[in-house]
Short mmCIF file of C-alpha atoms in Angstrom, two decimals:
data_model
loop_
_atom_site.label_atom_id
_atom_site.label_comp_id
_atom_site.label_asym_id
_atom_site.label_seq_id
_atom_site.Cartn_x
_atom_site.Cartn_y
_atom_site.Cartn_z
CA MET A 5 4.27 -13.96 -0.67
CA THR A 6 2.56 -11.73 1.86
CA ARG A 7 4.48 -8.79 3.14
CA TYR A 8 3.66 -7.47 6.66
CA PHE A 9 3.21 -3.79 7.25
CA ASP A 10 6.23 -1.76 8.51
CA SER A 11 3.99 0.78 10.23
CA ASN A 12 0.45 1.70 11.19
CA LEU A 13 0.69 4.38 8.46
CA GLU A 14 1.06 1.81 5.70
CA LYS A 15 -1.80 -0.28 7.14
CA ALA A 16 -4.05 2.83 7.18
CA GLU A 17 -3.31 3.44 3.52
CA LEU A 18 -4.16 -0.13 2.41
CA ALA A 19 -7.87 0.49 1.61
CA ALA A 20 -7.07 3.48 -0.63
CA MET A 21 -4.35 1.66 -2.44
CA THR A 22 -6.44 -1.52 -2.93
CA ALA A 23 -9.27 0.57 -4.39
CA LEU A 24 -6.81 1.74 -7.12
CA GLY A 25 -5.43 -1.77 -7.89
CA ILE A 26 -2.14 -0.95 -6.15
CA VAL A 27 -0.60 -3.88 -4.31
CA ARG A 28 1.93 -4.39 -1.49
CA CYS A 29 5.42 -4.61 -2.85
CA THR A 30 6.99 -8.04 -2.03
CA ASP A 31 10.38 -7.61 -3.90
CA HIS A 32 13.43 -5.57 -3.09
CA LEU A 33 14.21 -2.63 -5.34
CA PRO A 34 16.21 -4.05 -8.37
CA MET A 35 19.48 -2.31 -7.49
CA TRP A 36 21.86 -1.22 -4.69
CA PHE A 37 22.52 2.39 -3.73
CA THR A 38 25.49 4.25 -2.16
CA ASP A 39 25.14 6.86 0.55
CA PRO A 40 27.37 9.98 0.82
CA ALA A 41 29.88 8.12 3.03
CA GLY A 42 30.33 5.42 0.37
CA GLN A 43 28.38 2.69 2.13
CA SER A 44 25.99 0.62 0.00
CA PHE A 45 22.46 -0.05 1.01
CA GLY A 46 19.38 -1.78 -0.31
CA ARG A 47 15.78 -0.60 -0.21
CA ASP A 48 12.31 -1.94 -0.28
CA ALA A 49 9.26 -0.09 -1.54
CA ASP A 50 5.83 -0.09 0.10
CA TRP A 51 3.61 -0.46 -2.99
CA LEU A 52 3.67 -1.41 -6.61
CA VAL A 53 1.60 0.06 -9.40
CA SER A 54 1.65 -2.35 -12.36
CA ARG A 55 -0.31 -1.20 -15.46
CA ARG A 56 -0.48 -2.41 -19.07
CA HIS A 57 2.18 0.03 -20.41
CA TRP A 58 4.07 1.01 -17.27
CA ARG A 59 4.87 0.26 -13.59
CA CYS A 60 6.37 2.12 -10.68
CA TYR A 61 6.96 1.82 -7.00
CA LEU A 62 5.38 3.88 -4.27
CA GLU A 63 6.88 4.87 -0.92
CA THR A 64 4.41 6.13 1.74
CA LYS A 65 5.98 8.69 4.08
CA ALA A 66 4.47 11.00 6.70
CA TYR A 67 7.81 12.47 7.87
CA LEU A 68 11.36 12.62 6.42
CA ASN A 69 14.33 13.17 8.74
CA ASP A 70 17.72 14.71 7.80
CA GLN A 71 20.06 11.84 8.70
CA PRO A 72 23.10 12.34 6.40
CA ASP A 73 24.21 8.74 5.91
CA LYS A 74 23.44 5.16 7.07
CA ALA A 75 26.14 5.02 9.80
CA THR A 76 25.05 8.24 11.36
CA ALA A 77 21.43 7.09 11.27
CA ASP A 78 22.33 3.80 12.90
CA LEU A 79 24.13 5.58 15.75
CA ALA A 80 21.14 8.00 16.22
CA ALA A 81 18.85 5.02 16.47
CA GLN A 82 20.79 3.71 19.43
CA ASP A 83 20.62 7.02 21.33
CA ARG A 84 17.25 7.13 22.88
CA TRP A 85 15.92 10.54 23.99
CA PRO A 86 13.95 10.57 27.27
CA GLY A 87 10.25 11.15 26.71
CA ARG A 88 10.46 10.48 22.93
CA SER A 89 7.85 7.94 21.77
CA ASP A 90 9.05 4.84 19.92
CA GLN A 91 7.19 5.94 16.81
CA TRP A 92 8.76 9.41 16.77
CA HIS A 93 12.22 8.03 17.54
CA VAL A 94 12.03 5.73 14.51
CA ALA A 95 10.75 8.67 12.30
CA GLN A 96 13.66 10.93 13.48
CA THR A 97 16.46 8.36 13.25
CA SER A 98 15.58 5.69 10.66
CA TRP A 99 17.81 5.72 7.59
CA SER A 100 14.91 4.65 5.34
CA ASN A 101 13.08 7.77 6.48
CA SER A 102 15.98 10.10 5.63
CA ILE A 103 15.48 12.68 2.83
CA VAL A 104 19.11 11.88 1.82
CA ASN A 105 18.30 8.20 1.47
CA ASN A 106 15.13 8.83 -0.56
CA ALA A 107 16.75 11.36 -2.77
CA ILE A 108 19.54 8.96 -3.66
CA VAL A 109 16.99 6.17 -4.46
CA HIS A 110 14.86 8.45 -6.59
CA ASN A 111 17.75 9.98 -8.53
CA THR A 112 19.43 6.60 -9.07
CA MET A 113 16.23 4.87 -10.31
CA GLY A 114 15.18 7.76 -12.56
CA ALA A 115 12.04 9.77 -13.12
CA GLY A 116 8.70 7.98 -12.63
CA LYS A 117 10.28 4.75 -11.24
CA ILE A 118 9.52 5.36 -7.61
CA ILE A 119 7.34 8.06 -6.09
CA ILE A 120 6.93 9.46 -2.62
CA VAL A 121 3.30 9.44 -1.48
CA LEU A 122 2.22 11.63 1.44
CA PRO A 123 -1.08 10.57 3.21
CA ASP A 124 -3.85 13.12 3.13
CA SER A 125 -4.13 12.91 6.89
CA ILE A 126 -0.89 14.86 7.49
CA PHE A 127 -2.27 17.92 5.65
CA LYS A 128 -5.07 18.42 8.16
CA LEU A 129 -4.84 21.85 9.94
CA CYS A 130 -4.29 21.92 13.67
CA ILE A 131 -7.35 22.93 15.66
CA ARG A 132 -5.62 24.04 18.82
CA GLY A 133 -2.34 25.28 20.24
CA ASP A 134 0.22 27.57 18.71
CA ARG A 135 -0.34 26.15 15.25
CA LYS A 136 -4.11 26.43 15.15
CA GLY A 137 -5.24 26.80 11.59
CA LYS A 138 -1.83 25.71 10.27
CA MET A 139 -0.28 22.40 9.21
CA ARG A 140 1.71 20.48 11.67
CA LEU A 141 5.41 21.48 11.88
CA SER A 142 6.48 17.93 10.92
CA THR A 143 4.52 18.25 7.73
CA VAL A 144 6.01 21.65 6.90
CA THR A 145 9.48 20.22 7.67
CA THR A 146 8.95 17.32 5.29
CA LEU A 147 7.59 19.46 2.46
CA ASN A 148 10.56 21.76 2.80
CA ARG A 149 13.02 18.95 2.69
CA LEU A 150 11.41 17.46 -0.42
CA LYS A 151 11.46 20.85 -2.07
CA ASN A 152 15.13 21.39 -1.19
CA ALA A 153 16.03 17.98 -2.46
CA GLY A 154 14.17 18.71 -5.75
CA MET A 155 11.84 15.66 -5.22
CA TRP A 156 8.43 15.37 -6.70
CA TRP A 157 5.65 13.86 -4.54
CA LEU A 158 1.92 13.06 -4.58
CA LYS A 159 -0.86 12.93 -1.97
CA THR A 160 -2.68 9.69 -1.73
CA SER A 161 -5.74 11.45 -3.16
CA ASP A 162 -3.75 12.43 -6.20
CA LEU A 163 -2.90 8.90 -7.17
CA GLN A 164 -6.10 8.11 -9.20
CA GLY A 165 -5.65 11.17 -11.41
CA TYR A 166 -1.94 10.49 -11.80
CA ILE A 167 -2.61 6.84 -12.88
CA ARG A 168 -5.19 7.91 -15.47
CA CYS A 169 -2.96 10.61 -16.91
CA ARG A 170 0.03 8.32 -17.05
CA ASP A 171 -1.99 5.51 -18.63
CA VAL A 172 -2.89 7.83 -21.50
CA ALA A 173 0.69 9.28 -21.89
CA GLU A 174 2.30 5.78 -21.75
CA ALA A 175 -0.20 4.31 -24.23
CA TRP A 176 0.48 7.14 -26.67
CA HIS A 177 4.22 6.71 -26.27
CA ALA A 178 3.96 3.02 -26.91
CA GLN A 179 1.93 3.53 -30.13
CA HIS A 180 4.29 6.22 -31.42
CA THR A 181 7.71 4.91 -30.50
CA PRO A 182 9.61 4.01 -33.70
CA GLN A 183 10.11 0.31 -34.02
CA PRO A 184 13.52 -1.13 -34.99
CA TRP A 185 13.84 -1.92 -38.67
CA GLN A 186 13.43 -5.60 -39.45
CA HIS A 187 15.33 -7.09 -42.42
CA PRO A 188 12.78 -8.63 -44.78
CA GLN A 189 13.30 -12.30 -45.54
CA THR A 190 13.16 -11.67 -49.31
CA LEU A 191 14.24 -8.63 -51.38
CA ASN A 192 13.60 -8.10 -55.05
CA VAL A 193 16.34 -5.87 -56.49
CA TRP A 194 16.03 -3.82 -59.70
CA CYS A 195 18.79 -1.56 -61.03
CA ARG A 196 19.37 0.54 -64.20
CA THR A 197 22.62 -1.13 -65.09
CA SER A 198 24.40 -4.41 -64.43
CA GLU A 199 27.23 -2.51 -62.63
CA GLN A 200 24.70 -0.92 -60.23
CA LEU A 201 23.17 -4.31 -59.62
CA GLU A 202 26.53 -5.92 -58.71
CA GLU A 203 27.23 -3.13 -56.20
CA GLU A 204 23.78 -3.55 -54.61
CA LEU A 205 24.13 -7.31 -54.37
CA LYS A 206 27.58 -6.90 -52.78
CA ASP A 207 26.13 -4.72 -50.05
CA LEU A 208 23.19 -7.09 -49.40
CA LYS A 209 25.58 -10.06 -49.15
CA ALA A 210 27.48 -8.21 -46.46
CA GLU A 211 24.25 -7.93 -44.53
CA GLY A 212 23.68 -11.68 -44.71
CA TYR A 213 21.59 -12.04 -47.87
CA ARG A 214 22.23 -14.67 -50.57
CA LEU A 215 21.23 -14.82 -54.15
CA LYS A 216 18.20 -16.85 -54.95
CA ARG A 217 18.96 -19.60 -57.50
CA ASN A 218 18.04 -18.78 -61.04
CA SER A 219 16.67 -15.34 -60.09
CA LYS A 220 19.42 -13.12 -61.47
CA THR A 221 19.02 -11.23 -64.75
CA GLU A 222 21.25 -8.42 -66.12
CA THR A 223 19.59 -5.72 -64.01
CA SER A 224 17.49 -7.61 -61.43
CA ALA A 225 17.81 -10.31 -58.76
CA THR A 226 16.11 -11.82 -55.72
CA MET A 227 18.02 -12.00 -52.45
CA CYS A 228 17.05 -14.11 -49.41
CA LEU A 229 18.29 -14.04 -45.87
CA HIS A 230 20.27 -17.17 -44.76
#
């Protein structure tokens, strides 16, 4: 299924994402979330990174507003300010663009499951006006909100390095994670005395083993799983 772009920003990021093997996300996030007012909400992600040992969602954002909950954001969306462009109005009022929304989603899903990605273009320094030689105020505001919310983020240009490092880390983890112990189908049991053998066979029978026919001696036996 093809998913259309929600903004020109996402469309502009397509080439960079495609070059890294990152695809548009076509599914809803696999859970529901609850805002501070107790209202549940769902979320979509923009991109999906699917690797051999791991996968995560990416959310491209150029600006994050401070709408406190879904109902407040919905009311703000209906209140149009004179002279405000449609694009800036959405950025300022959309619940999906709220730092509160995104913090809830990230904290609920857990570390490394969904990552905010900021496009490199928003870090360009202004070349005129009061902020000449500085980042745009909207970028500074977004960075501060991410910092105050304790949220980790990446630039688009950081993604390649991040994917490589995580590939290595996840592959190492997969190779060194202890595997659950598997009961062998057959066990050969040897004991010093017949009493010890009986105790050992009793425990094995409790685990589902049965005595192999004609295998028992005074101090040894062969047990098989049913």
